[in-house]
C-alpha cells in the first residue's frame, strides 16, 4: 500500500507563498463562477435541492461568531435528520474565519490558502444515500466536470474504515497506491465532544512541487472532504450507530479554482485577480512607495481578501463596533486600510475598490450590487474614523520605538492603545513586527481580562447572567438532540383582545441554578422569535389536583428554540420543578403583547416612510420593538428637521388610513417577486416565508406580531434621531397609547416651564424663553465688565521677578480669599493675568491666588 510521510498541516505550508516560482500547467480554463455553476447544476441533476447560501451570521447558534463551514446552517438536521425538509441539499456557502476559535486573520496575505472570507461548495444527505453513492458522485464530478487527471489525485481513508477503502479500490478502481490509510486525528470528524460523528475520506491534488518527495504530504493539497456521520458519540466516548446516517461534504471554491486554473496560490485565481488589478490601478493613482516585492504582493492580497470579508459582513447588517462581530469587522477593515497606506494609498481604500468586488462576485451575489450604497457608506465612515486613530497610534508607537531599547511594547502600552485609542492589538503586533519589535500579548490579555472582570462585577449576583444564559443554551441544545419541539399558536391571537388563555401540557422541564425553571409547553402561545421584538411574558397556571390547589407561576420571558420554532419559557418556579405531561394554562400578558404589536407595525410603516423621504437606498440595519417604544437603525445620511417631520407625517397618515395588515405564507422567490423586503440579518426558508403586507405602503418578510389594521399606530411620534456608527442612523419613536402618554408628559413639562417663566399661555412660552435668554446675556455682559474692574484692582501681596528659559517673568501673588472675600475665582486670576500682559508686555506673567494659577 502507498505510504504517506505525513507532516500534518491544514494547508500548504508557508513555503508555497509569494515568489515560489513553481509552474503548473492549467488543467482547464474554468473560472470560479463556472465551477460554482457546474457544481450546483451537477448535484441538482443527481436529485439535490439547491439552496442559497445562508447568512454569514449564524441564526439560532450562539456558539459561533460566523458561519465557518458549509454544514453550519444544517446542524439541526444532522442532529434530527427527520426534521429536514429536503433529504439532499447542495449549496455554495459564504464563510468567514476571523475571530473566535477559527481565526485565520493573521495568516491572510502571507500564505497561499488562508482567507477571512471563503466559499464552501457542499452536498449533504440526511438519510438519502450511502458511502458508495456519495463517493461515486464526487469522483464523477472530479473526472467529468473538472476533468482532473487521475494520476494527480490521491485519497485518504480512516485506517479502520475498510468499507470506504474497498469502495475506492474495487468500485472506483483507484490504484491502491493512491489510497492512504490515516488515523482518527486525520480522518474522523465530530461536531463536538458529544453528538453525531464519523469517518471521512479526503481527495488530494498533487501540486508537483519538486522540493518534496512524492510521499511527502507537503506536496499534496486537500480540496474535498466527505464526512460519513454514522455514529453518535456519548459523553463517555461510546460510539452508537445512528438510525439515520448522514453525509456532509465540503470543497473550498478558492482551492479548487487554483487547481483547475493551474495556480499555486488562491490569490492568483480569476476572482481575486480582478480585485488585485483594482488595487494596482488605485496604487498607481497615488505616490508609489518603494517596498520589497514579496511584501508588496502580501499587502495587495490582504486588501483583496479583507474587501471581500468586510463587504459581505456589512451587507448582512454587521457594523463596526468594539464588541463581538462588530469588533472582528473593525479589525478586518483597519488591517486592510493599513495595508493600503503602506502601498501608498492615502485616500479611501475599500470604498474605492468596491466596484472591482462587484465585477468579481456581483453576478453570484447580487446583494453586493443591491446594497452597494449602504455598504460603501459604512466602509467609508469606518475608514475616515480609523485615519485619525491610525495617525495617533502611529505617533505614539513611533515615540515608543525611539525610547525603549528592549524592543518590547509593554502590556500597559498595548492596552492603552487598544482601550483609549481603539488600536486593535493585532495591528500593534503587525506594526511592531515591521520594526523588529515584539508585543507583550500575554500581559495584554491579562489586563484585558481584569478589565472585563471589573466591568462584570457591577451586575454579578448569585448565579450570574452569563451562567444562567449558558445553562439555558446547553439545555436547549440537549432538547434539540432529543427532538423536543412544540407548535407555536401565538399568531392566532388578536393582540387587541383583553385576555388569552391556552390549555397546554409540559413536554420538557429543567431547573436552573437560580431557582427558575426552563419549560416547554405544547401548544405554546408565547412569542420569542426575535426580529428585534421583545419576547412575551405572562403566567402558567398549574391545574389543580386532588392533593394540591392550582399554582400560578410567572413567565419571565420566552427563549426561541434552536430550530427557530416556538419557545421555551423561563419561569419563576419557586424552586419547584414541573413534571412532563402536567397540564397547564398559559396566559400571555396581553397589554405587553398589544404594545409590541403596535410598535412592530409602526416599525414597518416607519421603514416605508423613510424610503419615501430618503430614497430606496435606506436599508434596515437593526431594530428593537418594545411594548412602549421602538428603535430603528438604518443606513442613511442625517435627516434634516423638515425630513423628520415629513417622516412623522407619513407614518401618521398611513396609520389613520386604517389599512388592514395582511399576513400570508409563500415561497421566498414569490415574496421577492411581490416586492417584499427581507432583512438581511435574518435567515428565511426558501419554501415558506411569512409576508406582512400593508397595502400600497409596505411588504416585508417578518416573523413578528402585528396589529390587524394600522389604526392602532396613531399617534406616532419620533423622540430622537442621531448617528450610532459609520453610516448608520437611529430613530427612537413611540406609537399608539405609548405615544399618547409621551405627548401628555411633554405637555406637562411645557406647562411647568410656562408656570416657572410666568407665561400665561403655552403659545407665549417661546417668547418667555427668549426674554430669559436676553436677560442672561445682559447679566453675563455686566458680570464680565465687573470682572475686568476687579482684575484691575486685585490686591497683589507679592511680586517676584525671574526668568523662565530666556523669558523674563513676573510672578504675582494675589491676596487670599480670606482677606478679600468673594474675589477668589479662576476667572479673576485669568483676567488679572491678561490685564498684566496687556499693560506690561515686556514680561510674561504668572498670577497665583490660593489654588488658582494663570499664565499670560
PDB file of N, CA and C in Angstrom, residues 7-42:
ATOM      1  N   UNK A   7       3.343  15.104   7.337  1.00  0.00           N
ATOM      2  CA  UNK A   7       3.651  16.279   8.150  1.00  0.00           C
ATOM      3  C   UNK A   7       2.344  17.028   8.215  1.00  0.00           C
ATOM      4  N   UNK A   8       1.474  16.652   9.159  1.00  0.00           N
ATOM      5  CA  UNK A   8       0.075  17.074   9.109  1.00  0.00           C
ATOM      6  C   UNK A   8      -0.070  18.586   9.245  1.00  0.00           C
ATOM      7  N   UNK A   9      -0.574  19.218   8.213  1.00  0.00           N
ATOM      8  CA  UNK A   9      -0.912  20.636   8.236  1.00  0.00           C
ATOM      9  C   UNK A   9      -2.246  20.802   7.540  1.00  0.00           C
ATOM     10  N   UNK A  10      -2.957  21.851   7.888  1.00  0.00           N
ATOM     11  CA  UNK A  10      -4.288  22.047   7.313  1.00  0.00           C
ATOM     12  C   UNK A  10      -4.234  22.698   5.947  1.00  0.00           C
ATOM     13  N   UNK A  11      -3.106  23.336   5.621  1.00  0.00           N
ATOM     14  CA  UNK A  11      -2.976  23.981   4.318  1.00  0.00           C
ATOM     15  C   UNK A  11      -1.564  23.747   3.820  1.00  0.00           C
ATOM     16  N   UNK A  12      -1.352  24.057   2.557  1.00  0.00           N
ATOM     17  CA  UNK A  12       0.010  24.007   2.032  1.00  0.00           C
ATOM     18  C   UNK A  12       0.866  24.966   2.837  1.00  0.00           C
ATOM     19  N   UNK A  13       2.068  24.561   3.247  1.00  0.00           N
ATOM     20  CA  UNK A  13       2.852  25.363   4.189  1.00  0.00           C
ATOM     21  C   UNK A  13       3.313  26.693   3.613  1.00  0.00           C
ATOM     22  N   UNK A  14       3.935  27.497   4.500  1.00  0.00           N
ATOM     23  CA  UNK A  14       4.322  28.868   4.164  1.00  0.00           C
ATOM     24  C   UNK A  14       5.290  28.911   2.985  1.00  0.00           C
ATOM     25  N   UNK A  15       6.030  27.794   2.750  1.00  0.00           N
ATOM     26  CA  UNK A  15       6.997  27.828   1.652  1.00  0.00           C
ATOM     27  C   UNK A  15       6.349  28.045   0.297  1.00  0.00           C
ATOM     28  N   UNK A  16       5.041  27.788   0.196  1.00  0.00           N
ATOM     29  CA  UNK A  16       4.366  27.965  -1.089  1.00  0.00           C
ATOM     30  C   UNK A  16       3.750  29.337  -1.219  1.00  0.00           C
ATOM     31  N   UNK A  17       4.293  30.315  -0.521  1.00  0.00           N
ATOM     32  CA  UNK A  17       3.753  31.673  -0.584  1.00  0.00           C
ATOM     33  C   UNK A  17       4.271  32.402  -1.829  1.00  0.00           C
ATOM     34  N   UNK A  18       4.169  33.722  -1.775  1.00  0.00           N
ATOM     35  CA  UNK A  18       4.580  34.546  -2.913  1.00  0.00           C
ATOM     36  C   UNK A  18       6.020  34.256  -3.313  1.00  0.00           C
ATOM     37  N   UNK A  19       6.247  34.246  -4.615  1.00  0.00           N
ATOM     38  CA  UNK A  19       7.611  34.119  -5.099  1.00  0.00           C
ATOM     39  C   UNK A  19       8.093  32.697  -5.205  1.00  0.00           C
ATOM     40  N   UNK A  20       7.205  31.706  -5.049  1.00  0.00           N
ATOM     41  CA  UNK A  20       7.621  30.315  -5.096  1.00  0.00           C
ATOM     42  C   UNK A  20       8.177  29.965  -6.470  1.00  0.00           C
ATOM     43  N   UNK A  21       7.499  30.451  -7.489  1.00  0.00           N
ATOM     44  CA  UNK A  21       8.037  30.262  -8.823  1.00  0.00           C
ATOM     45  C   UNK A  21       7.732  28.930  -9.453  1.00  0.00           C
ATOM     46  N   UNK A  22       6.857  28.095  -8.818  1.00  0.00           N
ATOM     47  CA  UNK A  22       6.507  26.823  -9.431  1.00  0.00           C
ATOM     48  C   UNK A  22       5.635  27.062 -10.655  1.00  0.00           C
ATOM     49  N   UNK A  23       5.719  26.151 -11.608  1.00  0.00           N
ATOM     50  CA  UNK A  23       4.852  26.252 -12.783  1.00  0.00           C
ATOM     51  C   UNK A  23       3.989  25.010 -12.846  1.00  0.00           C
ATOM     52  N   UNK A  24       2.670  25.204 -12.831  1.00  0.00           N
ATOM     53  CA  UNK A  24       1.740  24.098 -13.021  1.00  0.00           C
ATOM     54  C   UNK A  24       0.973  24.345 -14.311  1.00  0.00           C
ATOM     55  N   UNK A  25       0.838  23.306 -15.112  1.00  0.00           N
ATOM     56  CA  UNK A  25       0.061  23.501 -16.334  1.00  0.00           C
ATOM     57  C   UNK A  25      -1.403  23.730 -15.968  1.00  0.00           C
ATOM     58  N   UNK A  26      -2.094  24.513 -16.723  1.00  0.00           N
ATOM     59  CA  UNK A  26      -3.502  24.778 -16.482  1.00  0.00           C
ATOM     60  C   UNK A  26      -4.301  23.527 -16.818  1.00  0.00           C
ATOM     61  N   UNK A  27      -5.067  23.012 -15.855  1.00  0.00           N
ATOM     62  CA  UNK A  27      -5.877  21.827 -16.082  1.00  0.00           C
ATOM     63  C   UNK A  27      -7.037  22.176 -17.001  1.00  0.00           C
ATOM     64  N   UNK A  28      -7.657  23.327 -16.800  1.00  0.00           N
ATOM     65  CA  UNK A  28      -8.726  23.806 -17.677  1.00  0.00           C
ATOM     66  C   UNK A  28      -8.764  25.315 -17.572  1.00  0.00           C
ATOM     67  N   UNK A  29      -9.559  25.934 -18.395  1.00  0.00           N
ATOM     68  CA  UNK A  29      -9.674  27.386 -18.357  1.00  0.00           C
ATOM     69  C   UNK A  29     -10.999  27.766 -17.693  1.00  0.00           C
ATOM     70  N   UNK A  30     -11.300  27.129 -16.595  1.00  0.00           N
ATOM     71  CA  UNK A  30     -12.596  27.273 -15.946  1.00  0.00           C
ATOM     72  C   UNK A  30     -12.532  28.348 -14.870  1.00  0.00           C
ATOM     73  N   UNK A  31     -13.365  29.352 -14.982  1.00  0.00           N
ATOM     74  CA  UNK A  31     -13.412  30.417 -13.994  1.00  0.00           C
ATOM     75  C   UNK A  31     -14.132  29.944 -12.735  1.00  0.00           C
ATOM     76  N   UNK A  32     -13.950  30.697 -11.657  1.00  0.00           N
ATOM     77  CA  UNK A  32     -14.594  30.334 -10.394  1.00  0.00           C
ATOM     78  C   UNK A  32     -16.110  30.327 -10.541  1.00  0.00           C
ATOM     79  N   UNK A  33     -16.648  31.288 -11.293  1.00  0.00           N
ATOM     80  CA  UNK A  33     -18.098  31.342 -11.493  1.00  0.00           C
ATOM     81  C   UNK A  33     -18.603  30.096 -12.206  1.00  0.00           C
ATOM     82  N   UNK A  34     -17.804  29.572 -13.145  1.00  0.00           N
ATOM     83  CA  UNK A  34     -18.192  28.371 -13.871  1.00  0.00           C
ATOM     84  C   UNK A  34     -18.140  27.149 -12.954  1.00  0.00           C
ATOM     85  N   UNK A  35     -17.131  27.083 -12.078  1.00  0.00           N
ATOM     86  CA  UNK A  35     -17.056  25.971 -11.124  1.00  0.00           C
ATOM     87  C   UNK A  35     -18.265  25.990 -10.204  1.00  0.00           C
ATOM     88  N   UNK A  36     -18.583  27.167  -9.691  1.00  0.00           N
ATOM     89  CA  UNK A  36     -19.739  27.324  -8.805  1.00  0.00           C
ATOM     90  C   UNK A  36     -21.015  26.858  -9.489  1.00  0.00           C
ATOM     91  N   UNK A  37     -21.177  27.262 -10.752  1.00  0.00           N
ATOM     92  CA  UNK A  37     -22.370  26.920 -11.527  1.00  0.00           C
ATOM     93  C   UNK A  37     -22.415  25.430 -11.832  1.00  0.00           C
ATOM     94  N   UNK A  38     -21.305  24.865 -12.275  1.00  0.00           N
ATOM     95  CA  UNK A  38     -21.277  23.443 -12.613  1.00  0.00           C
ATOM     96  C   UNK A  38     -21.564  22.569 -11.392  1.00  0.00           C
ATOM     97  N   UNK A  39     -21.015  22.976 -10.257  1.00  0.00           N
ATOM     98  CA  UNK A  39     -21.224  22.186  -9.035  1.00  0.00           C
ATOM     99  C   UNK A  39     -22.724  22.131  -8.706  1.00  0.00           C
ATOM    100  N   UNK A  40     -23.369  23.299  -8.718  1.00  0.00           N
ATOM    101  CA  UNK A  40     -24.794  23.349  -8.373  1.00  0.00           C
ATOM    102  C   UNK A  40     -25.624  22.552  -9.375  1.00  0.00           C
ATOM    103  N   UNK A  41     -25.353  22.738 -10.671  1.00  0.00           N
ATOM    104  CA  UNK A  41     -26.151  22.046 -11.682  1.00  0.00           C
ATOM    105  C   UNK A  41     -25.917  20.539 -11.644  1.00  0.00           C
ATOM    106  N   UNK A  42     -24.684  20.126 -11.395  1.00  0.00           N
ATOM    107  CA  UNK A  42     -24.379  18.692 -11.336  1.00  0.00           C
ATOM    108  C   UNK A  42     -25.164  18.024 -10.219  1.00  0.00           C
TER     109      UNK A  42
END
